[in-house]
GROMACS .gro file of N, CA and C in nm:
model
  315
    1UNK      N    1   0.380  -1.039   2.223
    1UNK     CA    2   0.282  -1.132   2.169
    1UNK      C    3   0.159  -1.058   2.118
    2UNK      N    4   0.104  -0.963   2.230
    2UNK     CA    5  -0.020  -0.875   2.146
    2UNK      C    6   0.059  -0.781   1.995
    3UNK      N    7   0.129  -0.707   2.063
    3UNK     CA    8   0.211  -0.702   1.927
    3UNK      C    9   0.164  -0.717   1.798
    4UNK      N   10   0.231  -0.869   1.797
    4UNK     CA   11   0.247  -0.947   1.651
    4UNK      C   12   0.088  -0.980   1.615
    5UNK      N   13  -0.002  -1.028   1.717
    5UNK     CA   14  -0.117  -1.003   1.702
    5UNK      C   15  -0.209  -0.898   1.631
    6UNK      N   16  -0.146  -0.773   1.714
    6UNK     CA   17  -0.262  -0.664   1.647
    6UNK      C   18  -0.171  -0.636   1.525
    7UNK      N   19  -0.073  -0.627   1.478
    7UNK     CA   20  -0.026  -0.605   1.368
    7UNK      C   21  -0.016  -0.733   1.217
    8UNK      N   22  -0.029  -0.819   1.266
    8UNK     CA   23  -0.057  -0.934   1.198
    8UNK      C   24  -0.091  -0.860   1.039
    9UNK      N   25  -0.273  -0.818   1.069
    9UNK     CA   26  -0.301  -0.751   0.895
    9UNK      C   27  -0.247  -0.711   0.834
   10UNK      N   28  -0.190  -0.622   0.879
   10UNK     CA   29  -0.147  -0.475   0.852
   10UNK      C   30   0.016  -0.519   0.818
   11UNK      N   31   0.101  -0.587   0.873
   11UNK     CA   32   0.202  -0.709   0.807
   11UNK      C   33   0.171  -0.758   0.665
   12UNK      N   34   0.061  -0.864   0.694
   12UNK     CA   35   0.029  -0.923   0.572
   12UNK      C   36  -0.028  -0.827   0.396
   13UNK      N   37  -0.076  -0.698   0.473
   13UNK     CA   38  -0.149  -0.613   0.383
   13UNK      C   39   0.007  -0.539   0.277
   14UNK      N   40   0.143  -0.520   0.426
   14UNK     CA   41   0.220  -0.504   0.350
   14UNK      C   42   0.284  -0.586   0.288
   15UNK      N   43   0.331  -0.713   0.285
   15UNK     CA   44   0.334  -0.813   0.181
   15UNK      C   45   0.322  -0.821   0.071
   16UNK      N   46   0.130  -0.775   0.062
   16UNK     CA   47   0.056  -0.794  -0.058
   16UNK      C   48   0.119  -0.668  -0.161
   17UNK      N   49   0.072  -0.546  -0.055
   17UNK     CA   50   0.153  -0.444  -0.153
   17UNK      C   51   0.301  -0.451  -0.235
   18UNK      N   52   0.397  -0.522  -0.195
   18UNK     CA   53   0.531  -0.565  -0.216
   18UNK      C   54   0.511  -0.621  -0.345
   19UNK      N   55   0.421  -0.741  -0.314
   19UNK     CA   56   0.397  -0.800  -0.415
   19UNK      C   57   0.322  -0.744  -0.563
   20UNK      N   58   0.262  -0.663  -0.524
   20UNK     CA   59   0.158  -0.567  -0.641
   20UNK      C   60   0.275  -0.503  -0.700
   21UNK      N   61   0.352  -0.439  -0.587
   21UNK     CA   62   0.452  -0.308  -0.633
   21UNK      C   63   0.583  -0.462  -0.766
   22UNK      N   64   0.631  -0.560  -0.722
   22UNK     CA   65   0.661  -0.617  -0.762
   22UNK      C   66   0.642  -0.658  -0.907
   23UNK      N   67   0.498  -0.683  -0.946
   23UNK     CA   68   0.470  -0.751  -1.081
   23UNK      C   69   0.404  -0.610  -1.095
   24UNK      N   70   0.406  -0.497  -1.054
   24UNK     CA   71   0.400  -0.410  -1.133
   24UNK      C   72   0.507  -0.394  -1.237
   25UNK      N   73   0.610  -0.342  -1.129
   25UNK     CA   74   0.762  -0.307  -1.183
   25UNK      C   75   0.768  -0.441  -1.281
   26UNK      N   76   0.769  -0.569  -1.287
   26UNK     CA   77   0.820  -0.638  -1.390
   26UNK      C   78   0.725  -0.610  -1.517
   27UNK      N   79   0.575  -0.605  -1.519
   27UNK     CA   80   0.518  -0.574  -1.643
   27UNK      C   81   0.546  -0.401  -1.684
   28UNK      N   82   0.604  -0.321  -1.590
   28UNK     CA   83   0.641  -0.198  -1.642
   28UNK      C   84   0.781  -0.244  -1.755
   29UNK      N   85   0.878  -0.289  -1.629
   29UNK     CA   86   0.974  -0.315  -1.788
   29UNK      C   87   0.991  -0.434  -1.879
   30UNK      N   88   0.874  -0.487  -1.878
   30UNK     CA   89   0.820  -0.567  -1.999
   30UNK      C   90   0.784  -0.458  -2.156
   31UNK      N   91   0.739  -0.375  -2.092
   31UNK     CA   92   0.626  -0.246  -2.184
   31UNK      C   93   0.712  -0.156  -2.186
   32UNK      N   94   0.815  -0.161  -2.156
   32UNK     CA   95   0.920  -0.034  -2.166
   32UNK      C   96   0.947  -0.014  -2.266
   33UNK      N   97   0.964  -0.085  -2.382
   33UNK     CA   98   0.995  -0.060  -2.526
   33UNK      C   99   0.865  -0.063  -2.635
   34UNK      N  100   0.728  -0.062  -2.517
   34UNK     CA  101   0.671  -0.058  -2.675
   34UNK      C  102   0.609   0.080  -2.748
   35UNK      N  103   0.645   0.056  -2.843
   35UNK     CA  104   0.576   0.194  -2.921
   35UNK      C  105   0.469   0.252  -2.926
   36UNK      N  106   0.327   0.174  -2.903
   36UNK     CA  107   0.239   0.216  -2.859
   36UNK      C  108   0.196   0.273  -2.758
   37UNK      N  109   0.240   0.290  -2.641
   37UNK     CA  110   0.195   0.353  -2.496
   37UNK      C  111   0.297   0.482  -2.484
   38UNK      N  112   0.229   0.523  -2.432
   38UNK     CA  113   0.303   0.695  -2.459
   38UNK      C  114   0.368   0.695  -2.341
   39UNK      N  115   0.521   0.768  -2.311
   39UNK     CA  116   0.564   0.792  -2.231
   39UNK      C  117   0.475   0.801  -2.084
   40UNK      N  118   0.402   0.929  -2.079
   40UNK     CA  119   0.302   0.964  -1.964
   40UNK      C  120   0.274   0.795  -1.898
   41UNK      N  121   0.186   0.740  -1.994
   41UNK     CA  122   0.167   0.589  -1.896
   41UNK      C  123   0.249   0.480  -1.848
   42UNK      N  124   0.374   0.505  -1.892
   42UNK     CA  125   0.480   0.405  -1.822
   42UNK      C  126   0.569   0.481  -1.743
   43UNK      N  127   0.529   0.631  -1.735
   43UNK     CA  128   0.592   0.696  -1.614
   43UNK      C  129   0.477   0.673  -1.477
   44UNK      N  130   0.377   0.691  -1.544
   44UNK     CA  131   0.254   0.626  -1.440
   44UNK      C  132   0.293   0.549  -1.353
   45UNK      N  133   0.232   0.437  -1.451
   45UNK     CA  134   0.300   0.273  -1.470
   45UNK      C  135   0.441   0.266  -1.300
   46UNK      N  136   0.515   0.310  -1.354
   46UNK     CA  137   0.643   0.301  -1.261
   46UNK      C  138   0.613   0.389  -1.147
   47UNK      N  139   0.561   0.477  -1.135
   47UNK     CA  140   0.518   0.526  -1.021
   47UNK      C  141   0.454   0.472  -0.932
   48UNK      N  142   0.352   0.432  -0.980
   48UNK     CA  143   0.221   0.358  -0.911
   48UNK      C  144   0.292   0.242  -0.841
   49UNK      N  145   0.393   0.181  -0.931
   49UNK     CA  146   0.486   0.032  -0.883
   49UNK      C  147   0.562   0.073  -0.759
   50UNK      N  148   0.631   0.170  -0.745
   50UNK     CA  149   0.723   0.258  -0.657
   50UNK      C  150   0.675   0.279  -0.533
   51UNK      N  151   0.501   0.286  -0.584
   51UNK     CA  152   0.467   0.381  -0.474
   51UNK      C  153   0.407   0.234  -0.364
   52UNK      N  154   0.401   0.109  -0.428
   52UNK     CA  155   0.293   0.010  -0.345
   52UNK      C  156   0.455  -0.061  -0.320
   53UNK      N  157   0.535  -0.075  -0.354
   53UNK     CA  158   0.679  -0.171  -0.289
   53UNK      C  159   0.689  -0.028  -0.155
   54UNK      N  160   0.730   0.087  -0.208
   54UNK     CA  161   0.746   0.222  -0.080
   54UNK      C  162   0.677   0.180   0.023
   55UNK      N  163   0.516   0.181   0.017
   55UNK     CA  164   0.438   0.162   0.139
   55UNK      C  165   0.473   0.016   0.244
   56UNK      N  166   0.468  -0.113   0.139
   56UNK     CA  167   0.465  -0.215   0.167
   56UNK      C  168   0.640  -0.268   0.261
   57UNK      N  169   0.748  -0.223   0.194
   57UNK     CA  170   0.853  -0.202   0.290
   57UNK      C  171   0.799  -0.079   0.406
   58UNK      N  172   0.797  -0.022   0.405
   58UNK     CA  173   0.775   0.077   0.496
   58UNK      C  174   0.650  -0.033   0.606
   59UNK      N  175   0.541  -0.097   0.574
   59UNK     CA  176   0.477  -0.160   0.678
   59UNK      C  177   0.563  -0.256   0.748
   60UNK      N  178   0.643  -0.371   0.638
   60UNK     CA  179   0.683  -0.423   0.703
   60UNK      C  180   0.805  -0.435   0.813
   61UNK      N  181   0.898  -0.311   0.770
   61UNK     CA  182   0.966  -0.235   0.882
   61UNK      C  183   0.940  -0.156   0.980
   62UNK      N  184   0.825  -0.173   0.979
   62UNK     CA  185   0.738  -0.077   1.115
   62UNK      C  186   0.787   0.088   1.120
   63UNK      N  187   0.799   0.156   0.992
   63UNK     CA  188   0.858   0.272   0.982
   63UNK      C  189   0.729   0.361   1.009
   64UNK      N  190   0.729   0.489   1.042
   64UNK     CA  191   0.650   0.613   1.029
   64UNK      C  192   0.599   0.648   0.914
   65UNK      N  193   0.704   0.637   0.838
   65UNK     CA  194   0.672   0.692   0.707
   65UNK      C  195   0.616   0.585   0.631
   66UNK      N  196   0.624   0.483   0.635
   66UNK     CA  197   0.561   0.316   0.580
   66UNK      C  198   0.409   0.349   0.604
   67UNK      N  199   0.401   0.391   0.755
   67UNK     CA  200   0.224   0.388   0.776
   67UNK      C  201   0.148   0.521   0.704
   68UNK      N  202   0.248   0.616   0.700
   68UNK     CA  203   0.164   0.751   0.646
   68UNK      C  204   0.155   0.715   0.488
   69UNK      N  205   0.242   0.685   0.377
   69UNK     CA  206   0.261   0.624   0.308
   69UNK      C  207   0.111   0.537   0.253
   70UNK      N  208   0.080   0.439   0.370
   70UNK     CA  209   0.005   0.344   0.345
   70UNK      C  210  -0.109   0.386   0.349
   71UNK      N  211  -0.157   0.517   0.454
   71UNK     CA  212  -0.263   0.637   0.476
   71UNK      C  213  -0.294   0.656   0.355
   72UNK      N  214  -0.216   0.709   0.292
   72UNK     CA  215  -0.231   0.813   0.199
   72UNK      C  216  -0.306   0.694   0.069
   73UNK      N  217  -0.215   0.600   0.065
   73UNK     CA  218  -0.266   0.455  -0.033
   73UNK      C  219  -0.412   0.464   0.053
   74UNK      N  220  -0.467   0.431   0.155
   74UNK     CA  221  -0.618   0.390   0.168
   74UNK      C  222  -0.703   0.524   0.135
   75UNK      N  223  -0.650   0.661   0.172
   75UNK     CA  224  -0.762   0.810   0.137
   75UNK      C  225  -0.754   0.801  -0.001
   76UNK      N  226  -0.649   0.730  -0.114
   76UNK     CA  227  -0.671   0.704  -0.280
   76UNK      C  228  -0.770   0.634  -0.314
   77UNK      N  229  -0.771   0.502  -0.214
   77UNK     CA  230  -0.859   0.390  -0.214
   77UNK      C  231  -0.992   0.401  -0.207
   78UNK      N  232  -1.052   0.509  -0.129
   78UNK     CA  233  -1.187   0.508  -0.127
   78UNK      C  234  -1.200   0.572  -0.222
   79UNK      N  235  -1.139   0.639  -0.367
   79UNK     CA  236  -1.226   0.655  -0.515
   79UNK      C  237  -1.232   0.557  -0.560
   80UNK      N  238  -1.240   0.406  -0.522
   80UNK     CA  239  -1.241   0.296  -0.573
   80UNK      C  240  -1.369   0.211  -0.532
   81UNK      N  241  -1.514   0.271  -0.558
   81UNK     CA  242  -1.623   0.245  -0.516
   81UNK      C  243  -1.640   0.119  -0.600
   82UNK      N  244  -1.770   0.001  -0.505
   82UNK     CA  245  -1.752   0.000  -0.359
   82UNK      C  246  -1.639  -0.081  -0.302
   83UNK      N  247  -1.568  -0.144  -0.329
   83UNK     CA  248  -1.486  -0.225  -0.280
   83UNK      C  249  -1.356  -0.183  -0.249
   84UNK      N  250  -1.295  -0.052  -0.279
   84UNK     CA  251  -1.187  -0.010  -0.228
   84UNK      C  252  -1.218   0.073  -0.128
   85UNK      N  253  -1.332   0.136  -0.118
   85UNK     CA  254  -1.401   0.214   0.022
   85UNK      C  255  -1.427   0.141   0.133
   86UNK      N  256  -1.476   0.013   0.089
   86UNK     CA  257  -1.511  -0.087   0.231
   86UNK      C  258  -1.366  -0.120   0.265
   87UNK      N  259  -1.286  -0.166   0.178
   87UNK     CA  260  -1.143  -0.177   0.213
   87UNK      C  261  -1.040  -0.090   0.305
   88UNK      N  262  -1.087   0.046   0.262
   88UNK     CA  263  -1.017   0.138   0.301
   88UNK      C  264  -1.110   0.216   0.475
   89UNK      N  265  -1.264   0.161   0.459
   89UNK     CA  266  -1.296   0.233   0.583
   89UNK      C  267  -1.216   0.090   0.682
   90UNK      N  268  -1.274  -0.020   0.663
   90UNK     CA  269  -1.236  -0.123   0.782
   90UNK      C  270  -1.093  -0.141   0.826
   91UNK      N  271  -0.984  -0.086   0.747
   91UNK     CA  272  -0.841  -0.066   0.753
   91UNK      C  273  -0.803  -0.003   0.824
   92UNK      N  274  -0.883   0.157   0.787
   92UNK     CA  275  -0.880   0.274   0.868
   92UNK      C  276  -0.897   0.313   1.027
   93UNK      N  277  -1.067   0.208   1.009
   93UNK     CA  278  -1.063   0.193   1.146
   93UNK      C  279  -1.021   0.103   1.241
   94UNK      N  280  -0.974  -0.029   1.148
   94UNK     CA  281  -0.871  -0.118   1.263
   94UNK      C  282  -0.753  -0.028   1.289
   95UNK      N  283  -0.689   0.062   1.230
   95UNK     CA  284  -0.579   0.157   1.240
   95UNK      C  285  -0.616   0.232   1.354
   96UNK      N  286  -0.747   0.301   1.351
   96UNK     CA  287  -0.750   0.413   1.468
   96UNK      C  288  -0.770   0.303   1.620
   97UNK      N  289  -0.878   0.208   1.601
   97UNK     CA  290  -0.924   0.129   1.663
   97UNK      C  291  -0.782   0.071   1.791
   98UNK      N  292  -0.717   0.018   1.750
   98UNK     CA  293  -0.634  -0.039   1.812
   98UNK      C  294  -0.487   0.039   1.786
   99UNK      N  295  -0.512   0.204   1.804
   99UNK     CA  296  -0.377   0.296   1.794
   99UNK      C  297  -0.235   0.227   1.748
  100UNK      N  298  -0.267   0.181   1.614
  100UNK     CA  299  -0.112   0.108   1.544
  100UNK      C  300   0.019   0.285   1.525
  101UNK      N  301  -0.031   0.340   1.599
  101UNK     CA  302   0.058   0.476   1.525
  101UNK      C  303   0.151   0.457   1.607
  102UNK      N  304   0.100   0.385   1.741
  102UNK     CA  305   0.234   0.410   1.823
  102UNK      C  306   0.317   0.264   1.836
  103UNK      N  307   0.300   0.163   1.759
  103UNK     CA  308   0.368   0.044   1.715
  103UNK      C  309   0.472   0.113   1.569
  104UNK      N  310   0.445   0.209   1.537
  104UNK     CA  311   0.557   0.237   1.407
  104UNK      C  312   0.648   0.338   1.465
  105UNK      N  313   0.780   0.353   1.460
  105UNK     CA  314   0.861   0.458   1.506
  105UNK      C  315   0.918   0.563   1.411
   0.00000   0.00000   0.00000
C-alpha cells in the first residue's frame, strides 16, 4: 500500500512520458516525407520520441534502467529554465527523499 503510494508520481510522470514519446513518434512519421526538414531533424525528431516512450515504459515497469533513463531525462531538464529546473529539482528530490532506487529492480 505505501508502495503504490510513494510511487504514485513517478507512475503517472511515466504515463505522461509514453504519451509525449507517443504523439511524438506519430508527428515524426507525419513529417517523414517532407522535403523541407533535413534529415538531421527527423533523426532528432525520432530520437527524442524513443527516448520519452524508453523512459516512460521503463517507469512504469519498475525497471533499473527505466529510472536511470528517467535521471538522465530530469539532469537534460534543468537546461530548461525556469520551469524544467523546478520540475526537475522537486522530482529529484522526491526521488532521493523517499529512496525510490530501491522500489526499481
Amino acid at each position: 500500500m505505501l508502495k503504490d503510494t510513494i510511487l504514485r508520481p513517478i507512475k503517472i510522470f511515466g504515463a505522461v512520458l509514453i504519451v509525449i514519446g507517443a504523439i511524438g513518434v506519430s508527428i515524426d512519421i507525419w513529417y517523414l516525407n517532407d522535403p523541407n526538414l533535413s534529415i538531421e531533424f527527423k533523426i532528432f525528431g525520432i530520437l527524442i520520441s524513443l527516448w520519452h516512450l524508453m523512459s516512460g515504459i521503463g517507469l512504469l515497469l519498475q525497471r533499473s534502467w527505466g529510472l536511470y533513463i528517467f535521471k538522465i531525462y530530469l539532469y537534460v531538464l534543468y537546461l530548461g529554465i525556469p520551469i524544467g529546473s523546478y520540475i526537475s529539482f522537486k522530482t529529484l528530490k522526491y526521488i532521493r527523499h523517499n529512496e525510490l532506487d530501491k522500489f526499481f529492480s
